[in-house]
Amino acid sequence: MKKTFITLSLLACAAAGFAQTPGGTPPAVSPMPMKPEMTEIWEPEVGVVTPGKNAGDPPSDAIVLFNGKDLSQWVSAKDGGPAPWKIVNNDYLEVVPKSGDIKTKMKFGDCQLHLEFSAPDVVEGASQGRGNSGVFFQDRYELQILDSYQNRSYRNGQAGSIYKDHAPLVNPMRGPLEWNVYDVVYTAPRFKADGRIDAPARITVFLNGVLVQNNTTINGLTLYIGLHHYPEAHGDDVIHLQDHNNKTQFRNIWVRKL
Amino acid sequence: MKKTFITLSLLACAAAGFAQTPGGTPPAVSPMPMKPEMTEIWEPEVGVVTPGKNAGDPPSDAIVLFNGKDLSQWVSAKDGGPAPWKIVNNDYLEVVPKSGDIKTKMKFGDCQLHLEFSAPDVVEGASQGRGNSGVFFQDRYELQILDSYQNRSYRNGQAGSIYKDHAPLVNPMRGPLEWNVYDVVYTAPRFKADGRIDAPARITVFLNGVLVQNNTTINGLTLYIGLHHYPEAHGDDVIHLQDHNNKTQFRNIWVRKL
Amino acid sequence: MKKTFITLSLLACAAAGFAQTPGGTPPAVSPMPMKPEMTEIWEPEVGVVTPGKNAGDPPSDAIVLFNGKDLSQWVSAKDGGPAPWKIVNNDYLEVVPKSGDIKTKMKFGDCQLHLEFSAPDVVEGASQGRGNSGVFFQDRYELQILDSYQNRSYRNGQAGSIYKDHAPLVNPMRGPLEWNVYDVVYTAPRFKADGRIDAPARITVFLNGVLVQNNTTINGLTLYIGLHHYPEAHGDDVIHLQDHNNKTQFRNIWVRKL
Amino acid sequence: MKKTFITLSLLACAAAGFAQTPGGTPPAVSPMPMKPEMTEIWEPEVGVVTPGKNAGDPPSDAIVLFNGKDLSQWVSAKDGGPAPWKIVNNDYLEVVPKSGDIKTKMKFGDCQLHLEFSAPDVVEGASQGRGNSGVFFQDRYELQILDSYQNRSYRNGQAGSIYKDHAPLVNPMRGPLEWNVYDVVYTAPRFKADGRIDAPARITVFLNGVLVQNNTTINGLTLYIGLHHYPEAHGDDVIHLQDHNNKTQFRNIWVRKL
């Protein structure tokens, strides 16, 4: 709280000088001073959420998508059958190459997502061939996963990028024997009643606690070839994780609806 | 990476159907297909940052403002002399009531800030009188600090609020014997050459890992009384912490210029 | 069309120099050049509208709300009965003081509005008491009408203002014996499913051909007293014109749905 | 002005009901009612501009770039020599094919532009070959000029488009023997100190009084080939008109700095 009272009469002085400067910022000074209480808003009370005990732990309003125990929140993206990836040591999830993508049973729009991933323990391949996977929001918009630790690829295709749309601000990747952490705020695109895009999707991403996307505009459906755009309206949809033929590992995945 | 090639000819089919719906979203389909390489951007290489070892640790490009050792990055806001607050146990910083605010020696504009705080160990007072302090970006725009754990106050004045501007989305506070964590992305306001506001400041805030402000527009200089506005242009400026007569505690403060 | 071909190899040169400057703008240069046709989008064909013959005339897709002939598009805002204002000379509409506001029968959301108004022929009163009326979009958000020709009032309450929200950029009013012209692009607010505001309304206004609001954010329901905000979600709604006890005149009113 | 007083006590009633609906929009209701004067802002007085007498006439603060008399505001874009186009009948300006582009002597950033154009009187060519020219803001960002009356071309290359970036909302073109009118609000891109783009350019365009671009984001330097982007920072710059080998005609060109 601002303890020093900045009174309107003082501001009015500044304003008086200001009015002599054409084009200056209009000071929002009214002819009748307010009282402090007039800019207090009390209702409704802000809802309480119990945060996780340690950093990365899910808060009380999170939906836990994977905590090492089971894949009950996931199905095969191909056929809707059981998710075909492997749980290792009751601890983490590993992609089974060529088994196909997996997707959540639940659908999401605006959300906060926490997800940890690690590149395969054995380093193989280069550029896009190394530790490649991805998180697709609403089944369409990809936050790239790649082993971008000492592995050059195109800047708009490395870890922290919105694939073929926006490069990350920096590259804060850890090595393949360590876990990386994504903390994401995703805002879904809005569409008009006739199907046209009204407001594109937006995304803020921290990778290992370092900002890599700051309310970035997502320019459309992730495409491997061609210009990104929004071909059709859609509502909430699944989050899916990609099998790109690399044994990428995942753990501690949770999401909060916003 | 999107492995399944979505070819433009397929999209063109969708487009053909779409063209019959007046007003529909224009699919970005050109008459000549691209190649995948045409949307790869390689230069310049994204800069590497080494993330902190554990959650909350400063990454390699951070400026450490306080790590328990000394107050060499801070001065008194009143007179520019030594910062008058107390370091406890070589661990945390405690407000010395009535000693005045402290501010950084360095100036900042756009930045990522990490800061941990704890309410006074002994709970006294209520509403704004309990564990009150604040972080002012560019010496002007306040992210409120308050002991908002089981302590009702006005919603636009509790922890996680932009003071008297925006209430937090939720209240994820921990109790007064625990540490709370702010992770903030702050975008400074932009001004026109003649001093008028061009783009207001924006802020994204996580409190204990839970989103409380999502790219929120800051409506102007924090005022205890009256309507918020931007009275004058300014450049980078100090971060200051408020002495509001409560023994609020701080630790692990670092900032990255964006 | 850009005739001079700027080839990607030239851009690559620029990029090479650029890459030496850390933090520079990433040039969107891919390793494989495109062809011009690849950024041509042909479908769907853009819809044809026949513009008005003379400036201010309604285009072919406009809904004419008043053309001097009748009030068939309007009703009394009070009771839904016949609009109680007066048509003069089969030419213009005049407020009948104390008869009450009028509103359209049709409802609108995003729209382009053309409206001409004139202050009462006899100049009486001062400040807000002179030639006062207003256009309310969606029955809630007021673009002020006032005889602001050589008539000082508060800046956020004069002609061209969003009432008590935003002053106009300049004051291009004509005298009370002349007609003033509003050309407006109004974008309705968007709400979330739970009723919270998702994107505030925005407005662009030309007054007599001079820009006075440039995609200005409307901060909420127009209020005579208190802070503007969005108390509740709503859909398309009527446009209403205000009886403020002054004989303000109107003519040539049309609207295009966007 | 909102005549009916909406008092805060009434709003508080609404709020009371509202608080029972979790997640609802927070009504901005403070515990202490305001007075109407508290939201009146009087200073500084809004500057007066005298509008043009008839629609399309320049207001008093406009810089007239062409009024039929001379080309004193223009030079050849090629060599800075006299503008090589032809004035016809002391009325309009006609492109002299292959003489090259012309540009203003003055430089502009944010501006409102009025410009009238007509396709060549004899209709020749098709698609981009017919009546092609263009207005480049800041020497870089093209608002396309084309004879798009009954002349199909790619949608993001027709009159009213931001060339190869955004198609117009509708096509309100007049035939080649008539004059078309552009009214444009152009907001220049902002750059960071290090040259990176900070806020892209934006543009609102009316063509013959019909909205065709509504605060559209310009994605970068206009390119005939390749992806649009902002390769480098720049300040105010000339407006230039394109010689695309067609005898396009111009008249009544004026601009206001914003």
XYZ file of C-alpha atoms in Angstrom, chain C residues 5-220:
216
model
C 12.123 -7.943 -56.035
C 13.773 -8.068 -52.645
C 15.390 -11.438 -52.823
C 16.076 -13.569 -49.828
C 19.774 -13.711 -50.624
C 19.965 -9.952 -50.157
C 18.128 -10.280 -46.919
C 20.507 -13.012 -45.875
C 23.350 -10.507 -46.235
C 21.600 -8.128 -43.957
C 21.001 -11.000 -41.601
C 24.651 -11.977 -41.574
C 25.602 -8.540 -40.363
C 22.716 -8.564 -38.002
C 23.651 -11.797 -36.308
C 26.752 -10.095 -34.975
C 24.584 -7.715 -33.014
C 23.317 -9.628 -29.977
C 19.645 -9.198 -29.337
C 18.924 -7.855 -32.780
C 15.674 -8.454 -34.616
C 15.654 -11.937 -36.042
C 15.264 -11.611 -39.798
C 12.742 -14.134 -41.009
C 15.127 -15.669 -43.499
C 14.788 -19.343 -44.272
C 17.448 -21.477 -45.917
C 15.277 -22.062 -48.980
C 13.916 -19.127 -51.009
C 10.220 -18.903 -51.713
C 8.422 -18.048 -54.931
C 6.121 -15.018 -55.130
C 3.020 -17.159 -55.607
C 3.555 -18.830 -52.238
C 2.313 -15.779 -50.371
C -0.709 -15.153 -52.592
C -4.020 -16.106 -51.007
C -6.928 -16.355 -53.448
C -9.792 -17.959 -51.548
C -12.380 -17.074 -50.525
C -13.112 -14.139 -52.792
C -13.669 -10.900 -50.913
C -17.347 -9.868 -50.889
C -18.362 -6.859 -52.996
C -20.108 -3.850 -51.449
C -21.336 -0.923 -53.531
C -20.251 2.264 -51.812
C -22.553 5.263 -51.491
C -22.549 7.687 -54.400
C -21.474 10.680 -52.345
C -19.513 10.936 -49.130
C -21.717 9.914 -46.209
C -24.223 7.997 -48.343
C -24.967 4.488 -47.091
C -23.208 1.619 -48.891
C -25.221 -1.306 -50.218
C -24.860 -3.449 -47.091
C -25.901 -0.709 -44.649
C -29.057 -0.763 -42.569
C -30.550 2.718 -42.855
C -31.752 3.794 -39.408
C -32.970 7.254 -40.362
C -33.111 9.029 -43.726
C -35.508 11.870 -42.996
C -38.640 9.941 -43.855
C -39.819 8.021 -40.820
C -38.978 6.544 -37.444
C -39.884 2.980 -38.358
C -36.516 1.711 -37.058
C -36.977 3.324 -33.631
C -39.097 3.044 -30.524
C -39.354 4.858 -27.210
C -36.695 3.603 -24.825
C -39.105 4.122 -21.955
C -42.048 2.012 -22.997
C -41.319 0.499 -26.397
C -44.057 2.643 -27.942
C -43.621 4.918 -30.967
C -40.439 7.004 -30.895
C -41.585 10.362 -29.474
C -39.181 12.662 -31.333
C -40.057 15.027 -34.176
C -39.207 14.765 -37.874
C -38.687 18.251 -39.318
C -39.174 19.086 -43.020
C -38.876 15.448 -44.022
C -35.218 16.090 -43.413
C -34.009 15.763 -39.871
C -34.996 14.433 -36.472
C -35.217 16.657 -33.414
C -35.258 15.641 -29.763
C -38.511 16.474 -28.033
C -37.273 17.473 -24.592
C -38.551 15.328 -21.738
C -40.119 12.831 -24.151
C -37.391 10.341 -23.291
C -34.657 8.447 -25.096
C -35.247 6.493 -28.292
C -33.700 3.179 -29.280
C -33.458 0.995 -32.361
C -35.712 -1.986 -32.836
C -32.746 -4.015 -34.067
C -29.824 -5.090 -31.929
C -26.186 -4.682 -32.877
C -22.742 -5.835 -31.780
C -19.638 -4.924 -33.805
C -20.631 -2.259 -36.284
C -19.709 0.744 -38.397
C -22.017 3.679 -37.645
C -22.564 6.903 -39.580
C -24.583 9.604 -37.841
C -24.962 13.347 -38.357
C -26.009 15.718 -35.611
C -26.474 19.412 -35.067
C -26.753 21.433 -31.891
C -30.034 23.302 -31.273
C -30.226 26.396 -33.485
C -30.622 28.675 -30.486
C -27.591 28.522 -28.225
C -28.621 28.185 -24.602
C -26.848 26.900 -21.533
C -23.198 26.117 -21.013
C -20.892 23.183 -20.438
C -22.987 20.000 -20.189
C -26.177 22.008 -20.455
C -25.707 22.928 -24.111
C -26.734 20.638 -26.942
C -26.338 17.528 -24.820
C -27.291 14.099 -26.114
C -25.423 10.853 -26.735
C -25.202 7.651 -28.736
C -25.188 4.516 -26.594
C -23.736 1.415 -28.248
C -25.295 -1.814 -27.011
C -27.514 0.371 -24.833
C -24.579 0.928 -22.448
C -21.468 2.664 -23.808
C -21.827 6.340 -24.599
C -20.192 8.339 -27.331
C -21.001 11.833 -26.090
C -22.913 14.379 -28.138
C -22.572 17.966 -26.961
C -22.389 21.394 -28.516
C -18.643 21.629 -27.909
C -18.171 24.522 -30.301
C -16.681 27.284 -28.187
C -18.184 25.676 -25.105
C -15.771 24.535 -22.430
C -16.664 21.489 -20.342
C -14.661 18.687 -18.785
C -12.461 17.086 -21.419
C -13.816 13.577 -20.874
C -17.362 14.878 -21.320
C -17.156 16.917 -24.530
C -18.203 15.886 -28.053
C -16.007 13.064 -29.287
C -15.421 11.731 -25.786
C -16.344 8.326 -24.478
C -18.296 9.813 -21.621
C -16.257 10.079 -18.412
C -13.778 7.614 -19.877
C -11.690 9.131 -22.701
C -11.340 12.685 -23.970
C -11.153 13.155 -27.754
C -7.727 13.684 -29.355
C -8.823 17.077 -30.698
C -11.983 19.170 -30.906
C -13.121 19.523 -34.538
C -16.660 20.723 -33.866
C -18.718 22.885 -36.211
C -21.027 25.644 -34.995
C -24.651 25.066 -33.998
C -26.075 25.986 -37.413
C -23.980 23.355 -39.159
C -24.066 19.565 -39.240
C -21.438 17.441 -37.555
C -20.615 13.943 -38.767
C -19.674 10.906 -36.702
C -18.055 7.920 -38.424
C -17.532 5.172 -35.905
C -16.087 1.668 -35.800
C -17.361 -0.048 -32.688
C -16.087 -3.396 -31.429
C -18.297 -4.944 -28.780
C -16.883 -6.291 -25.524
C -16.362 -10.044 -25.309
C -17.315 -11.959 -22.155
C -16.274 -15.337 -20.807
C -18.858 -18.039 -20.300
C -18.976 -17.244 -16.581
C -19.786 -13.578 -17.187
C -16.382 -12.027 -16.589
C -15.094 -9.543 -19.129
C -12.759 -11.187 -21.660
C -11.937 -8.277 -23.980
C -13.249 -4.747 -23.390
C -15.084 -2.823 -26.093
C -13.033 -0.673 -28.468
C -13.952 2.323 -30.565
C -12.547 4.401 -33.395
C -14.274 7.730 -34.049
C -13.945 10.395 -36.695
C -15.739 13.667 -36.031
C -16.140 15.766 -39.169
C -13.482 13.639 -40.852
C -10.933 14.178 -38.082
C -9.779 11.278 -35.901
C -10.844 11.747 -32.278
C -10.634 8.171 -30.905
C -8.191 5.588 -32.270
C -9.175 2.063 -31.288
C -9.699 3.321 -27.770
C -10.459 0.797 -25.041
C -13.831 1.443 -23.409
C -13.400 0.783 -19.699
C -16.974 -0.253 -19.024
